Coordinates of C-alpha atoms and ligand atoms in Angstrom, one line a residue:
M329 CA 119.6 138.3 80.3
K330 CA 117.2 141.2 80.8
S331 CA 115.2 142.0 77.7
N332 CA 112.1 143.7 76.7
I333 CA 109.9 140.7 77.1
V334 CA 106.3 140.0 76.4
L335 CA 105.7 136.6 78.1
G336 CA 102.9 134.3 77.5
I337 CA 101.0 133.3 80.6
G338 CA 99.1 130.5 82.0
L339 CA 96.7 128.8 79.5
T340 CA 97.0 125.0 79.5
A341 CA 96.1 122.9 76.5
S342 CA 92.9 121.6 78.2
K343 CA 91.7 125.0 79.1
I344 CA 92.3 126.2 75.6
S345 CA 90.2 123.3 74.1
A346 CA 87.4 123.6 76.7
A347 CA 87.0 127.4 76.8
V348 CA 88.8 129.0 73.9
P349 CA 88.7 127.0 70.6
L350 CA 91.5 128.9 69.0
P351 CA 94.3 131.0 70.5
E352 CA 93.8 134.7 70.2
K353 CA 95.3 136.2 67.0
K354 CA 97.0 139.6 67.6
E355 CA 97.4 142.3 65.1
T356 CA 100.2 142.3 62.6
E357 CA 103.4 144.2 63.7
H358 CA 105.8 145.6 61.2
H359 CA 109.5 145.9 61.8
R360 CA 112.3 147.0 59.5
V361 CA 114.5 144.0 60.5
I362 CA 113.6 140.7 62.1
V363 CA 116.1 138.1 63.2
I364 CA 114.8 134.6 63.9
G365 CA 116.8 133.0 66.7
T366 CA 119.3 134.2 69.3
G367 CA 122.3 131.9 68.7
Y368 CA 125.7 132.8 67.3
G369 CA 124.8 133.9 63.8
A370 CA 121.7 135.8 65.1
A371 CA 123.6 137.6 67.8
V372 CA 126.4 138.7 65.5
A373 CA 124.0 140.0 62.9
A374 CA 121.8 141.8 65.5
L375 CA 124.8 143.5 67.2
R376 CA 126.4 144.7 64.1
M377 CA 123.1 146.2 62.7
A378 CA 122.2 147.7 66.0
E379 CA 125.6 149.4 66.2
K380 CA 124.8 151.1 62.9
G381 CA 121.6 152.4 64.4
I382 CA 119.4 149.8 62.7
K383 CA 116.5 148.7 64.9
V384 CA 116.2 144.9 65.2
L385 CA 113.5 142.6 66.6
M386 CA 114.8 139.1 67.6
L387 CA 112.2 136.3 67.9
E388 CA 113.4 133.3 70.0
M389 CA 111.3 130.2 70.6
G390 CA 113.1 129.4 73.9
M391 CA 113.0 131.2 77.2
D392 CA 115.1 134.0 78.6
W393 CA 117.5 132.7 81.3
P394 CA 118.6 135.7 83.3
A395 CA 121.6 135.1 85.5
S396 CA 120.8 135.5 89.2
K397 CA 122.9 136.5 92.2
E398 CA 121.8 133.3 93.8
H399 CA 123.0 131.2 90.8
R400 CA 119.8 129.3 90.5
T401 CA 118.9 129.9 86.9
F402 CA 119.8 126.5 85.5
S403 CA 119.6 123.0 86.9
K404 CA 122.6 120.7 87.6
L405 CA 123.8 117.8 85.5
I406 CA 123.3 115.4 88.4
F407 CA 119.6 115.4 89.5
P408 CA 118.3 117.7 86.7
D409 CA 114.8 119.2 86.9
K410 CA 112.3 120.4 84.3
R411 CA 114.5 123.4 83.4
S412 CA 117.0 121.0 81.8
T413 CA 114.9 119.8 78.9
W414 CA 112.8 121.2 76.1
L415 CA 109.2 119.9 76.4
K416 CA 109.9 116.3 77.3
S417 CA 109.0 114.4 80.4
H418 CA 112.4 112.8 80.8
S419 CA 116.0 113.8 80.5
I420 CA 117.7 113.3 77.1
L421 CA 121.4 113.0 77.6
P422 CA 123.4 110.5 75.5
F423 CA 123.3 108.2 78.6
A424 CA 122.0 107.8 82.2
N425 CA 118.5 109.2 81.5
V426 CA 116.7 108.2 84.6
F427 CA 115.1 111.5 85.4
T428 CA 111.5 112.4 84.9
F429 CA 109.7 115.7 85.3
K430 CA 106.9 117.9 84.0
K431 CA 107.2 119.1 80.4
Y432 CA 108.7 122.6 80.3
T433 CA 110.4 124.8 77.9
G434 CA 113.8 123.8 79.2
V435 CA 117.2 124.6 77.8
L436 CA 118.4 121.4 76.0
D437 CA 116.5 119.9 73.1
R438 CA 117.1 116.7 71.2
I439 CA 115.7 116.2 67.7
D440 CA 115.4 112.5 66.9
T441 CA 115.6 111.4 63.3
D442 CA 115.6 107.8 61.9
Q443 CA 119.4 107.5 62.3
L444 CA 120.5 110.4 64.5
K445 CA 119.9 112.2 67.8
V446 CA 120.6 115.9 67.2
Y447 CA 121.1 118.1 70.3
V448 CA 120.4 121.8 70.2
G449 CA 120.1 124.7 72.8
R450 CA 116.8 126.5 73.3
G451 CA 116.7 129.9 74.8
V452 CA 118.1 133.4 74.5
G453 CA 121.7 132.6 73.6
G454 CA 120.9 129.4 71.6
G455 CA 123.6 126.7 71.7
S456 CA 125.9 128.9 73.8
L457 CA 123.7 128.1 76.9
V458 CA 124.3 124.4 76.7
N459 CA 127.6 123.8 74.8
G460 CA 131.0 122.9 76.3
G461 CA 132.4 126.3 75.3
M462 CA 135.3 124.8 73.3
A463 CA 136.3 127.6 71.0
V464 CA 138.5 126.2 68.2
V465 CA 139.7 127.8 65.0
P466 CA 139.8 125.2 62.2
K467 CA 143.1 124.3 60.7
R468 CA 143.6 126.6 57.8
A469 CA 144.2 124.0 55.1
Y470 CA 141.0 122.2 56.0
F471 CA 139.0 125.4 56.0
E472 CA 140.4 126.2 52.6
S473 CA 139.4 122.8 51.4
I474 CA 135.8 123.0 52.6
M475 CA 135.1 126.6 51.7
P476 CA 137.4 127.4 48.8
E477 CA 135.5 130.4 47.6
I478 CA 135.9 132.3 50.9
N479 CA 139.1 134.4 51.2
A480 CA 141.0 132.5 53.9
A481 CA 143.6 135.2 54.5
E482 CA 140.8 137.6 55.4
M483 CA 139.2 135.0 57.7
Y484 CA 142.4 134.2 59.5
D485 CA 143.8 137.7 59.7
K486 CA 140.5 139.5 60.6
Y487 CA 137.4 137.5 61.3
F488 CA 138.6 134.6 63.4
P489 CA 140.6 136.9 65.7
L490 CA 137.5 139.2 66.0
A491 CA 135.3 136.3 66.8
N492 CA 137.7 135.1 69.5
R493 CA 137.9 138.5 71.0
M494 CA 134.1 139.1 71.1
L495 CA 133.4 135.6 72.5
K496 CA 136.0 136.2 75.2
V497 CA 138.0 133.0 74.4
N498 CA 140.7 132.2 76.8
S499 CA 142.9 129.3 77.8
I500 CA 143.6 127.3 80.9
S501 CA 146.9 128.0 82.6
P502 CA 149.1 124.9 82.2
R503 CA 150.0 125.2 86.0
F504 CA 146.4 124.9 87.0
F505 CA 145.7 122.1 84.5
E506 CA 148.7 120.1 85.8
T507 CA 147.9 120.5 89.5
T508 CA 144.2 120.6 90.0
P509 CA 142.3 117.3 90.8
Y510 CA 139.5 118.6 88.5
Y511 CA 141.5 117.9 85.4
K512 CA 142.9 114.5 86.4
F513 CA 140.5 113.0 83.8
A514 CA 142.2 115.0 81.0
R515 CA 145.7 114.4 82.2
T516 CA 145.1 110.6 82.4
A517 CA 143.6 110.6 78.9
R518 CA 146.5 112.7 77.6
D519 CA 149.1 110.5 79.1
Q520 CA 147.5 107.4 77.6
A521 CA 147.2 109.2 74.2
H522 CA 150.9 110.0 74.3
K523 CA 151.8 106.4 75.3
A524 CA 149.8 105.3 72.2
G525 CA 151.8 107.7 70.0
Y526 CA 149.1 110.4 69.6
K527 CA 149.6 114.2 69.9
T528 CA 147.3 116.2 72.2
V529 CA 146.5 119.9 72.1
F530 CA 145.1 122.4 74.6
V531 CA 141.7 123.7 73.5
P532 CA 140.7 127.2 74.3
N533 CA 137.2 127.9 75.8
V534 CA 134.8 130.7 76.6
Y535 CA 134.6 129.6 80.2
D536 CA 136.5 132.2 82.3
F537 CA 139.5 130.2 83.6
D538 CA 140.4 132.8 86.2
Y539 CA 136.9 132.3 87.7
M540 CA 137.4 128.6 87.6
E541 CA 140.6 128.8 89.5
K542 CA 138.7 130.8 92.1
E543 CA 136.1 128.1 92.2
S544 CA 138.8 125.5 92.9
R545 CA 139.9 127.7 95.9
K546 CA 136.3 127.9 97.0
E547 CA 136.4 131.7 96.8
V548 CA 133.3 131.9 94.6
Y549 CA 130.2 129.9 93.7
Q550 CA 131.2 126.6 92.0
S551 CA 129.7 126.2 88.6
A552 CA 132.0 124.3 86.1
L553 CA 133.5 122.5 89.1
N554 CA 130.1 121.5 90.4
G555 CA 128.3 119.8 87.6
E556 CA 127.0 122.7 85.4
V557 CA 127.3 122.5 81.7
V558 CA 124.8 120.9 79.2
Y559 CA 121.8 122.2 81.2
G560 CA 123.2 125.7 81.4
N561 CA 125.9 127.3 83.5
N562 CA 125.1 129.5 86.5
A563 CA 128.5 131.4 86.5
G564 CA 131.8 131.5 84.7
K565 CA 130.7 130.7 81.2
Q566 CA 130.7 133.6 78.9
S567 CA 127.7 132.6 76.8
L568 CA 126.2 134.9 74.2
D569 CA 123.9 136.6 76.7
K570 CA 127.0 137.9 78.4
T571 CA 128.9 138.8 75.2
Y572 CA 127.3 139.6 71.8
L573 CA 123.7 139.8 73.1
A574 CA 124.6 142.0 76.1
A575 CA 126.4 144.4 73.7
A576 CA 123.4 144.3 71.3
M577 CA 121.0 145.2 74.2
K578 CA 123.2 148.0 75.3
T579 CA 122.7 149.8 72.0
K580 CA 119.0 150.0 72.8
N581 CA 118.3 149.2 69.2
V582 CA 117.5 145.5 69.8
E583 CA 114.4 143.9 71.3
I584 CA 114.3 140.2 72.1
R585 CA 111.1 138.3 72.5
P586 CA 111.5 134.9 74.1
L587 CA 108.9 132.2 73.7
Y588 CA 108.0 133.4 70.2
S589 CA 108.2 130.4 67.9
V590 CA 108.2 131.2 64.1
R591 CA 105.9 128.8 62.3
S592 CA 106.2 129.9 58.7
I593 CA 107.8 132.5 56.4
H594 CA 106.1 134.1 53.4
S595 CA 107.3 136.5 50.8
T596 CA 105.1 139.6 50.3
K597 CA 105.2 142.4 47.7
T598 CA 107.4 144.5 50.0
G599 CA 109.3 142.0 52.1
Y600 CA 108.3 139.1 54.4
K601 CA 105.6 137.9 56.6
L602 CA 106.1 135.5 59.5
E603 CA 103.4 133.5 61.3
V604 CA 104.4 133.3 64.9
D605 CA 103.1 131.5 68.0
N606 CA 103.7 132.9 71.5
I607 CA 103.9 129.9 73.7
N608 CA 103.8 129.4 77.5
T609 CA 106.3 127.2 79.4
S610 CA 104.2 124.1 78.8
G611 CA 104.6 124.7 75.1
D612 CA 100.9 125.7 74.4
T613 CA 100.1 128.6 72.2
V614 CA 98.9 131.6 74.1
F615 CA 98.3 133.7 71.0
S616 CA 99.3 133.9 67.4
Q617 CA 100.6 136.9 65.6
D618 CA 101.8 137.9 62.2
F619 CA 104.9 140.0 61.8
S620 CA 106.1 141.7 58.6
C621 CA 109.5 143.1 57.8
D622 CA 111.7 144.5 55.1
F623 CA 114.8 142.5 56.0
L624 CA 114.7 139.0 57.4
F625 CA 117.5 137.0 58.9
V626 CA 116.6 133.4 59.4
C627 CA 119.2 132.3 62.1
A628 CA 117.4 129.4 63.8
G629 CA 120.4 127.2 63.6
S630 CA 121.2 124.5 61.1
M631 CA 118.1 122.4 62.1
G632 CA 115.7 125.3 62.6
T633 CA 116.7 127.4 59.6
S634 CA 116.6 124.3 57.3
E635 CA 113.2 123.3 58.6
L636 CA 111.7 126.8 58.1
M637 CA 113.2 127.3 54.6
V638 CA 112.4 123.7 53.3
K639 CA 108.8 124.1 54.5
A640 CA 108.6 127.5 52.9
K641 CA 109.8 126.3 49.5
A642 CA 107.7 123.1 49.5
T643 CA 104.5 124.9 50.6
G644 CA 105.0 127.7 48.1
T645 CA 105.4 130.6 50.6
L646 CA 109.0 131.2 49.3
P647 CA 108.7 129.5 45.9
A648 CA 111.8 131.0 44.4
L649 CA 114.3 129.4 46.8
N650 CA 116.6 127.1 44.9
Q651 CA 117.0 123.3 45.0
E652 CA 120.0 123.5 47.3
V653 CA 117.8 124.5 50.2
G654 CA 117.7 121.5 52.6
E655 CA 120.8 119.9 51.0
G656 CA 124.4 119.4 52.3
W657 CA 123.6 118.7 55.9
G658 CA 126.4 117.0 58.0
N659 CA 127.1 116.1 61.6
N660 CA 130.6 117.5 61.6
G661 CA 131.6 113.8 61.7
N662 CA 130.6 113.5 65.3
V663 CA 131.1 110.1 67.1
M664 CA 131.1 109.5 70.8
A665 CA 133.2 106.8 72.5
G666 CA 134.0 105.7 76.0
R667 CA 136.7 103.5 77.5
N668 CA 136.4 101.6 80.9
F669 CA 138.9 100.3 83.4
I670 CA 141.3 103.2 83.0
K671 CA 143.9 102.0 85.5
Q672 CA 145.1 105.4 86.7
G673 CA 141.5 106.5 87.3
T674 CA 139.9 109.6 86.0
G675 CA 139.0 111.3 89.3
S676 CA 135.9 111.7 91.4
K677 CA 136.2 115.5 90.9
Q678 CA 135.9 116.6 87.3
S679 CA 135.5 120.0 85.7
C680 CA 132.6 120.1 83.3
I681 CA 134.7 122.2 80.8
P682 CA 136.8 120.3 78.4
T683 CA 140.3 121.7 77.7
M684 CA 142.2 119.1 75.7
A685 CA 141.9 117.0 72.6
I686 CA 143.7 114.2 70.8
D687 CA 144.7 115.7 67.5
D688 CA 145.2 113.0 64.8
W689 CA 143.6 115.1 62.1
D690 CA 146.6 114.7 59.8
N691 CA 146.3 110.9 59.8
K692 CA 145.8 110.1 56.1
E693 CA 143.5 107.1 56.6
H694 CA 141.7 107.8 59.8
P695 CA 141.7 111.6 60.6
V696 CA 140.2 112.3 64.0
F697 CA 140.1 115.2 66.4
A698 CA 138.9 113.8 69.7
E699 CA 137.9 116.1 72.5
I700 CA 138.6 114.6 76.0
S701 CA 135.2 115.0 77.7
P702 CA 134.5 115.0 81.4
M703 CA 132.1 112.6 83.1
P704 CA 131.4 114.6 86.2
M705 CA 129.5 111.9 88.2
K706 CA 131.1 112.9 91.5
M707 CA 132.6 109.4 91.9
E708 CA 135.5 107.5 90.4
T709 CA 134.2 105.8 87.2
W710 CA 137.5 104.6 85.8
T711 CA 136.1 105.8 82.4
S712 CA 137.4 108.1 79.7
L713 CA 134.8 109.8 77.4
Y714 CA 135.6 111.3 74.0
L715 CA 133.6 113.4 71.6
A716 CA 135.3 112.8 68.3
I717 CA 135.1 114.9 65.1
T718 CA 135.9 113.0 61.9
K719 CA 135.9 113.9 58.2
N720 CA 132.7 112.0 57.5
P721 CA 131.9 113.0 53.9
N722 CA 128.3 111.8 53.9
R723 CA 125.6 114.3 53.8
G724 CA 121.9 114.3 54.7
K725 CA 118.9 116.1 53.2
F726 CA 115.8 117.8 54.7
S727 CA 112.5 117.1 53.0
Y728 CA 108.9 118.2 53.6
N729 CA 106.1 115.7 54.3
A730 CA 102.7 117.2 53.2
L731 CA 100.7 114.6 55.2
T732 CA 102.3 115.4 58.5
N733 CA 103.2 119.1 57.6
K734 CA 106.7 118.3 59.0
V735 CA 110.2 118.6 57.7
N736 CA 112.4 115.5 58.2
L737 CA 116.1 115.0 58.0
K738 CA 117.2 111.9 56.2
V739 CA 120.6 110.4 56.1
A740 CA 121.7 107.0 54.7
E741 CA 121.7 104.0 56.9
N742 CA 125.4 103.7 56.8
F743 CA 125.9 107.5 57.4
S744 CA 128.4 107.1 60.2
T745 CA 129.9 103.6 59.5
N746 CA 133.3 104.9 58.2
A747 CA 133.4 107.7 60.9
I748 CA 132.9 105.0 63.6
A749 CA 135.7 102.9 62.0
D750 CA 138.0 105.9 62.2
V751 CA 137.3 106.4 65.9
K752 CA 137.4 102.7 66.6
Q753 CA 140.9 102.6 65.2
L754 CA 141.9 105.4 67.7
M755 CA 140.2 103.7 70.6
D756 CA 141.7 100.2 69.8
K757 CA 145.1 101.7 69.8
L758 CA 144.5 103.5 73.1
N759 CA 143.2 100.3 74.6
N760 CA 146.0 98.1 73.2
E761 CA 148.7 100.4 74.6
N762 CA 147.1 101.3 77.9
G763 CA 144.6 98.6 78.8
G764 CA 141.0 99.5 79.0
T765 CA 137.9 98.2 77.2
Y766 CA 135.0 99.8 75.4
A767 CA 132.5 101.4 77.7
R768 CA 129.5 99.3 76.7
L769 CA 127.4 100.5 79.6
L770 CA 127.5 104.0 78.1
F771 CA 127.0 103.1 74.5
K772 CA 126.2 99.9 72.6
H773 CA 129.7 98.6 71.5
G774 CA 131.2 101.5 73.5
I775 CA 131.0 103.8 70.5
N776 CA 128.2 105.8 69.1
G777 CA 127.7 107.5 65.7
E778 CA 124.1 108.5 66.4
I779 CA 124.8 111.5 68.7
C780 CA 125.2 114.8 67.0
Y781 CA 126.2 117.9 68.9
H782 CA 127.3 119.8 65.8
P783 CA 124.5 120.0 63.2
L784 CA 125.8 122.0 60.2
G785 CA 124.5 122.8 56.8
G786 CA 121.1 122.7 55.0
C787 CA 121.5 126.1 53.4
V788 CA 125.1 125.9 52.4
I789 CA 127.0 129.1 51.5
G790 CA 127.5 129.6 47.8
R791 CA 124.8 127.0 47.0
A792 CA 121.5 127.9 48.7
T793 CA 122.8 131.4 49.3
D794 CA 125.4 133.6 47.7
L795 CA 128.8 133.9 49.3
Y796 CA 127.5 136.2 52.0
G797 CA 124.4 134.3 53.1
R798 CA 121.8 136.0 50.9
F799 CA 119.2 133.5 49.8
K800 CA 119.3 133.0 46.1
G801 CA 115.9 134.0 44.5
Y802 CA 115.2 136.7 47.0
E803 CA 116.3 140.1 48.1
R804 CA 116.8 141.1 51.8
L805 CA 116.5 137.5 53.0
Y806 CA 119.5 136.0 54.7
T807 CA 120.9 133.3 57.0
C808 CA 124.0 133.8 59.2
D809 CA 124.1 130.6 61.2
G810 CA 125.4 127.1 61.2
S811 CA 123.2 126.1 58.2
L812 CA 125.7 127.9 56.0
L813 CA 128.6 125.6 56.8
P814 CA 129.0 122.6 54.5
G815 CA 128.4 119.9 57.1
S816 CA 131.9 120.0 58.6
T817 CA 134.5 122.3 60.1
G818 CA 136.9 119.7 61.4
V819 CA 136.7 121.2 64.9
N820 CA 134.0 122.4 67.3
P821 CA 132.0 124.8 65.1
F822 CA 130.9 128.0 67.0
V823 CA 134.0 130.1 66.4
T824 CA 133.6 129.4 62.6
I825 CA 129.9 130.2 62.7
T826 CA 130.7 133.5 64.5
A827 CA 133.6 134.5 62.2
I828 CA 131.6 133.8 59.0
A829 CA 128.6 135.7 60.4
E830 CA 130.9 138.7 61.2
R831 CA 132.3 138.6 57.6
N832 CA 128.9 138.3 56.0
I833 CA 127.0 141.0 58.0
E834 CA 129.8 143.5 57.4
K835 CA 129.2 143.1 53.6
I836 CA 125.4 143.1 54.0
I837 CA 125.3 146.3 56.0
A838 CA 127.7 148.0 53.6
E839 CA 125.8 147.0 50.5
D840 CA 122.2 146.2 51.2
F841 CA 121.1 148.9 53.7
Q842 CA 122.4 151.9 51.8
N843 CA 119.5 152.6 49.5
Y844 CA 116.7 150.9 51.4
Ligands
FAE987 P1 122.0 128.0 67.6 O1 123.0 128.4 68.6 O2 121.5 126.6 67.6 O3 120.7 129.0 67.8 C1 119.5 128.9 67.1 C2 118.4 129.5 68.0 O4 117.2 129.6 67.2 C3 118.0 128.7 69.2 O5 118.0 129.5 70.3 C4 116.6 128.2 68.9 O6 115.8 128.0 70.0 C5 116.1 129.2 67.9 N1 115.0 128.8 67.0 C6 115.0 127.6 66.3 N2 113.9 127.5 65.6 C7 113.1 128.7 65.9 C8 111.9 129.1 65.5 N3 111.1 128.4 64.6 N4 111.4 130.3 66.0 C9 112.2 131.0 66.9 N5 113.4 130.6 67.3 C10 113.9 129.4 66.8 O7 122.4 128.4 66.1 N6 130.2 124.0 69.6 C11 131.5 124.4 69.9 O8 132.1 125.1 69.0 N7 132.1 124.1 71.0 C12 131.5 123.3 71.9 O9 132.1 123.0 73.0 C13 130.2 122.8 71.7 N8 129.6 121.9 72.5 C14 128.3 121.6 72.3 C15 127.6 120.8 73.3 C16 126.3 120.6 73.2 C17 125.6 119.7 74.2 C18 125.6 121.1 72.0 C19 124.1 120.8 71.9 C20 126.2 121.8 71.1 C21 127.6 122.1 71.2 N9 128.3 122.9 70.3 C22 129.6 123.2 70.5 C23 127.6 123.3 69.0 C24 127.3 124.8 69.1 O10 126.6 125.1 70.2 C25 126.4 125.1 67.8 O11 127.2 124.8 66.7 C26 126.0 126.6 67.8 O12 125.2 126.9 68.9 C27 125.1 126.8 66.5 O13 124.9 128.2 66.4 P2 123.8 128.8 65.5 O14 123.9 130.3 65.4 O15 123.8 128.1 64.2

């Protein structure tokens, strides 16, 4: 998207060390409101404040990815280039990583911990640039059980519908789904699920399905139907840069600065100070700059917000944060699994956008919501892929290591053992009833509890913050993002993140900005 950008240019690490010992330090800038990040929580907060005439500066460590008429902003899934990956010299997907390239501030990042591989989006739009677009409202009973202090009636009557409207959530037409070769993979998996006695549900998405139908008729540029998803989507997907952030920019009260990476947060007498590095596309610091502000929204995602806040507490720059900061992190029970030798075949043409899930959430012993995922390899693979969400109750914790000056996420060694068993039970039944074997070429044992697409928690609502995302111990310091959710939503999380952010920012604007 077009923004008021100050881009860092051209200094490589070697040039810096040879000629300029330290990057230049620019003068401090003051802003009334700063939002860190440009993902879901950040975009909601920025838009709603801007609509009220409040000026907002957004600092985003990733790049801006403006859509182009030529549809060449992002790289494809097959044969990805440097734009695909955040500062690594090889691709980082859960499997088939044979691609190497020059390090670049690409759009998909993977944070590796001892036990887990956590995927996040980088760039203006955060996770909305790389995710599958599945837009699911959690089952109300489950929502009430995980966030009992939040008024569910208000959420289901007002904020979930608002989030769906703003995000432009829509559904595939059953006629298109049943007839197009691009969803054979989902129909096959559905039929096999039904044969094994499971229920399936259509899952809404932010991908524009009218556009997708035009793609299938070759009337427009093919995006979802031609291998564009986790490395960004060149058309059709209504990511945040086309929804919330576009609306925020229209107010002219929002400025976004890409390639601005926030290093630390400090409380001051009057508000907050941020130490920020402006980086170039090789990840080197071009210049450093301090920013001060009266209101600070830390919306760097579950991983980013937790990292910044845990570091600030441990190093004494925000000493009054409570002990709950860094606690309560979960992976939304994510487990991936694959099945080979699917007799009916899954099709050589596959849409990248998932639209169906096996819904066995009410299973008392092994609750699973398993998204039927595409494997768009442009050839028949006879393989079904699933991204499952389980009720994994285990939680991890972020802690600061003074020796390395790094924040680490720790989970127990057996963190995903029971979640894997839940998914295994589903896969075994699918295999027993339909034939098929575990896809051991994709994952060891055909099933993987290491991969996390849905990091949630670390600054849980009502624990590290009050019930509206205000950090306990401070005034005018907030988070609005996935770090607020208590490690689980039972479905793909961005609609919940958006709806909670809408609820929280409404209250914050009404109460906190009046006399300040
Ligand atoms: P997020 O969108 O992660 O945005 C945080 C932003 O902050 C990012 O742009 C960061 O670059 C930026 N940032 C971080 N640290 C700093 C710093 N120090 N300084 C400046 N900027 C910083 O946060 N969810 C669904 O509901 N449906 C799906 O189909 C789905 N599929 C997914 C597929 C993949 C491959 C991945 C990775 C995720 C998927 N998700 C899906 C998860 C979803 O994208 C995620 O929950 C949200 O993006 C989280 O939103 P937040 O606002 O918390």
